[in-house]
Amino acid sequence: MNSPVTVVEAEARALPFPVPANVHVETVVSVRHYTDRLFSFRVTRPQSLRFRSGEFIMIGLPNAEKPVFRAYSIASPAWDEEVEFFSIKVPDGPLTSELQKIKPGDPILLRQKTTGTLVLDALTPGKRLFMISTGTGVAPFASLLRDPDTYEKFEQVYLTHTCRDRAELVYGQELVAGVVDDPLIGEFAQGRVTLYSTTTREPSDHMGRITALIESGKFFADLGIGAFDPATDRIMICGSMHMLKDVKDLAEKYGFVEGSVSKPGDFVVERAFVG
Ligand code: A2P
């Protein structure tokens, strides 16, 4: 088991500043830039890190006496040897302006604690699980889609991902293709995961905000499935503040009741990282 990193360890790694208590110094393994707004990266995993798929963790860079930490959904599943993140790049963002420059081999800080509401335990049992995401809000679902528990609890899983343009959809598309092909998860996921990608600012197969597509019934018609039904369906929502509110209002219109880990329900909501 790793103990929290100490000043001595920071010195051993020649970091410019002492590392705060309960923070792990990990190493960037790989980075992939999708667009000028989105990138993903993988880092080494602290041996002692335990989390539930769908949770978030605080990450930072060792570039200041008091480093800026931000909440990031873990995009990799609980069984993965590395930890994956999917991030926005904000030119003047306190963390992402620097984070977007990371390269393999660079140090990165991870706090010890993980938490979050987008976990299977916060939902009561159901048959169909709908994961509704925009932008980097797809990240926690990248974790859950690679967790065998998801398929133990649900018969069918639908991931919706809405972005401004087609290039921003690539992460989600490769994720779902990878899940179905995965030697470990493929056997659970085969024929049970459906991706519904939509764009709002560039033409694509499915255009429009997911809220409008649900309200008009086009989403259900396109997939040839029945409309939301709280008796059989559960919903997880992750995206920007406004999107969360609009999808939550929609879910409540259909009669879904919000849940949490302490009181499981029909749907759960979490804000995607935005700064
Ligand atoms: P739009 O282009 O119409 O704003 P962003 O990159 O700004 O975080 O947005 C990601 C996606 O989320 C965009 O396609 C955006 O559509 C969509 N979106 C933004 N606000 C909402 C909302 N309130 N409900 C549904 N989708 C939204």
XYZ file of C-alpha atoms and ligand atoms in Angstrom:
302
model
C 0.000 0.000 0.000
C 1.230 3.523 -0.783
C 1.348 5.931 2.097
C 0.575 9.598 1.366
C 3.460 11.236 -0.456
C 5.828 13.174 1.754
C 8.179 16.074 1.250
C 10.999 13.533 1.078
C 9.366 11.777 -1.880
C 8.782 15.098 -3.610
C 12.479 15.854 -3.226
C 13.352 12.399 -4.527
C 11.403 13.277 -7.691
C 12.989 16.729 -7.843
C 9.642 18.518 -7.712
C 9.909 22.280 -7.249
C 7.437 22.400 -4.346
C 6.629 20.190 -1.363
C 3.677 17.919 -2.008
C 0.587 18.499 0.177
C -0.450 15.753 2.592
C -2.713 12.983 1.254
C -1.668 13.669 -2.312
C -0.124 11.112 -4.645
C 2.505 12.121 -7.173
C 1.813 10.047 -10.270
C 3.236 10.051 -13.800
C 1.515 10.859 -17.080
C 1.579 7.744 -19.274
C -0.092 9.004 -22.461
C -1.938 12.015 -23.827
C -4.300 12.287 -26.796
C -5.632 15.521 -28.219
C -8.964 15.183 -30.002
C -9.624 18.814 -30.883
C -8.379 22.213 -29.767
C -10.938 21.940 -26.923
C -10.722 18.312 -25.802
C -7.997 15.869 -24.760
C -7.662 12.668 -22.771
C -4.743 11.375 -20.734
C -3.760 8.341 -18.708
C -1.646 8.389 -15.553
C -0.075 5.752 -13.323
C -2.420 4.513 -10.617
C -1.605 4.886 -6.929
C -1.545 1.346 -5.543
C -3.829 2.321 -2.688
C -6.437 4.067 -4.900
C -9.864 2.456 -4.554
C -12.934 3.938 -6.228
C -16.345 3.058 -7.576
C -16.767 3.385 -11.336
C -18.367 6.765 -12.062
C -16.722 8.646 -9.185
C -14.493 11.720 -9.395
C -11.151 12.647 -7.848
C -9.268 15.927 -7.381
C -6.264 16.396 -9.655
C -3.617 19.091 -9.905
C -0.136 19.927 -11.149
C 2.978 20.361 -8.970
C 3.577 23.864 -10.337
C 2.888 26.048 -7.305
C 3.300 26.119 -3.548
C -0.490 25.714 -3.302
C -1.444 23.833 -6.463
C -4.877 24.291 -8.035
C -6.965 21.116 -7.734
C -10.101 20.409 -9.767
C -12.639 17.590 -9.660
C -12.282 15.153 -12.557
C -14.455 12.147 -13.244
C -12.347 9.026 -13.528
C -12.924 7.705 -17.051
C -11.243 4.335 -16.527
C -12.907 1.416 -14.765
C -12.062 0.315 -11.243
C -10.049 -2.689 -12.528
C -7.729 -0.672 -14.807
C -4.012 -0.466 -13.913
C -3.928 3.170 -15.004
C -6.263 6.102 -14.414
C -7.816 7.862 -17.415
C -9.309 11.358 -17.682
C -11.113 13.259 -20.448
C -10.685 17.012 -20.208
C -11.717 20.285 -21.730
C -9.019 22.901 -22.506
C -9.871 26.362 -21.273
C -7.269 28.913 -22.479
C -7.356 30.910 -19.213
C -8.613 28.065 -16.973
C -6.690 27.942 -13.669
C -5.838 24.256 -14.159
C -6.532 23.320 -17.779
C -4.445 26.127 -19.299
C -1.419 24.234 -17.912
C -2.848 20.723 -17.847
C -3.360 20.727 -21.619
C 0.456 20.919 -22.019
C 1.252 17.698 -20.134
C 3.407 15.056 -21.793
C 4.224 11.426 -20.975
C 6.652 11.302 -18.055
C 5.364 14.511 -16.423
C 4.327 14.405 -12.756
C 0.667 14.902 -11.833
C -1.023 15.168 -8.444
C -3.990 13.042 -7.369
C -5.739 13.481 -4.063
C -6.526 10.300 -2.170
C -10.295 10.647 -1.814
C -12.840 9.783 -4.511
C -16.571 10.491 -4.362
C -19.618 11.107 -6.541
C -23.251 10.314 -7.210
C -22.971 8.726 -10.672
C -22.525 5.275 -9.188
C -24.629 2.162 -9.647
C -25.326 2.030 -5.902
C -27.290 5.294 -6.149
C -29.845 3.691 -8.487
C -32.595 1.239 -7.614
C -32.721 -1.887 -9.825
C -34.009 -1.494 -13.384
C -33.811 -3.006 -16.865
C -32.598 -0.152 -19.100
C -29.891 2.313 -18.083
C -29.724 5.642 -19.936
C -26.470 7.610 -19.628
C -27.076 11.149 -20.880
C -23.943 13.249 -21.497
C -22.644 16.365 -23.188
C -18.985 17.236 -23.844
C -16.586 15.879 -21.200
C -19.636 14.670 -19.272
C -19.116 11.360 -21.067
C -16.096 10.622 -18.816
C -17.829 8.890 -15.876
C -19.744 6.757 -18.360
C -16.460 5.669 -19.929
C -15.725 4.177 -16.525
C -19.165 2.611 -15.995
C -19.360 1.161 -19.519
C -16.151 -0.756 -18.801
C -17.398 -2.111 -15.468
C -18.961 -5.608 -15.547
C -21.309 -4.585 -12.680
C -23.152 -2.282 -15.092
C -24.191 -5.302 -17.176
C -25.014 -7.349 -14.125
C -27.475 -4.692 -13.004
C -28.950 -3.669 -16.377
C -30.027 -5.563 -19.485
C -29.577 -2.679 -21.922
C -27.377 0.406 -21.677
C -27.887 3.525 -23.821
C -25.203 6.218 -23.911
C -26.126 9.561 -25.438
C -23.321 12.018 -26.171
C -24.003 15.483 -27.536
C -21.220 17.820 -28.639
C -20.852 20.866 -30.800
C -19.210 19.062 -33.741
C -18.328 15.608 -35.007
C -14.666 15.698 -33.975
C -15.778 16.074 -30.351
C -17.743 12.822 -30.592
C -14.700 10.653 -31.370
C -13.818 9.854 -27.748
C -17.283 8.404 -27.092
C -17.389 6.522 -30.385
C -14.015 4.870 -29.797
C -15.010 4.123 -26.228
C -18.102 2.180 -27.218
C -16.319 0.373 -30.076
C -13.555 -0.560 -27.606
C -16.012 -1.808 -24.987
C -17.655 -4.210 -27.402
C -14.242 -5.469 -28.635
C -12.671 -5.696 -25.182
C -11.562 -9.226 -24.236
C -12.781 -8.713 -20.665
C -15.916 -6.571 -21.028
C -16.946 -7.554 -24.556
C -18.693 -10.723 -23.466
C -20.938 -8.742 -21.071
C -21.441 -5.729 -23.340
C -21.979 -7.479 -26.670
C -25.391 -6.469 -28.074
C -26.306 -4.547 -24.942
C -24.682 -1.126 -25.432
C -26.119 1.480 -27.784
C -24.429 4.797 -28.533
C -26.515 7.751 -29.694
C -24.223 10.657 -30.676
C -25.619 14.032 -31.648
C -24.134 17.352 -32.756
C -25.541 20.817 -32.362
C -23.277 22.988 -34.513
C -22.263 20.747 -37.405
C -24.357 18.357 -39.486
C -24.185 14.677 -38.494
C -26.432 11.600 -38.486
C -28.363 12.907 -35.488
C -28.580 16.641 -34.930
C -29.846 18.620 -31.983
C -29.723 18.857 -28.223
C -30.618 15.603 -26.510
C -33.319 17.392 -24.535
C -35.110 18.404 -27.741
C -34.640 14.928 -29.244
C -36.153 13.288 -26.165
C -39.029 15.765 -25.980
C -39.927 15.340 -29.649
C -39.722 11.548 -29.330
C -37.112 11.418 -32.118
C -34.525 9.845 -29.811
C -36.775 6.873 -29.055
C -37.978 6.611 -32.672
C -34.404 6.656 -34.052
C -33.461 3.761 -31.773
C -36.783 1.949 -32.176
C -37.293 1.754 -28.411
C -40.101 2.686 -26.028
C -40.124 6.085 -24.284
C -38.754 6.573 -20.753
C -40.618 4.553 -18.147
C -39.696 4.872 -14.451
C -40.913 1.320 -13.865
C -38.055 -0.154 -15.912
C -35.572 2.637 -16.639
C -32.826 4.416 -14.736
C -31.037 7.575 -15.871
C -27.583 9.022 -15.148
C -26.889 12.599 -16.276
C -23.528 14.381 -16.676
C -22.776 17.631 -18.474
C -22.883 21.391 -18.082
C -24.992 23.092 -15.430
C -27.826 24.078 -17.775
C -27.926 20.700 -19.436
C -28.223 19.000 -16.032
C -31.152 21.143 -15.079
C -32.961 20.630 -18.378
C -32.487 16.846 -18.418
C -33.389 16.595 -14.737
C -36.624 18.549 -15.378
C -37.394 16.190 -18.260
C -36.750 13.086 -16.146
C -39.023 14.454 -13.425
C -41.735 15.142 -16.002
C -41.611 11.437 -16.834
C -42.025 10.647 -13.121
C -38.428 9.707 -12.248
C -37.254 10.408 -8.684
C -33.700 11.594 -8.003
C -31.486 9.238 -5.999
C -28.220 9.362 -4.089
C -25.905 6.833 -2.501
C -27.689 7.206 0.841
C -31.134 7.045 -0.791
C -31.049 5.235 -4.157
C -33.589 6.406 -6.752
C -34.473 6.449 -10.456
C -31.923 9.002 -11.681
C -28.691 10.696 -10.606
C -26.979 13.893 -11.720
C -23.399 15.187 -11.714
C -21.802 18.261 -13.152
C -18.984 17.697 -15.645
C -15.732 19.502 -14.987
C -15.792 22.920 -16.638
C -12.792 25.132 -15.867
P -25.370 23.970 -28.108
O -24.339 23.929 -29.187
O -26.761 24.144 -28.635
O -25.042 24.925 -26.999
P -20.359 22.764 -24.480
O -19.263 22.295 -25.389
O -20.670 24.221 -24.571
O -20.191 22.282 -23.059
O -21.678 22.039 -24.987
C -21.707 20.662 -25.217
C -23.010 20.298 -25.863
O -24.068 20.454 -24.897
C -23.344 21.213 -27.025
O -23.750 20.398 -28.111
C -24.465 22.063 -26.501
O -25.399 22.480 -27.452
C -25.144 21.116 -25.534
N -25.950 21.832 -24.524
C -25.652 22.999 -23.934
N -26.606 23.366 -23.061
C -27.542 22.406 -23.108
C -28.799 22.206 -22.428
N -29.271 23.103 -21.547
N -29.487 21.085 -22.711
C -29.033 20.188 -23.597
N -27.863 20.320 -24.262
C -27.120 21.406 -24.029
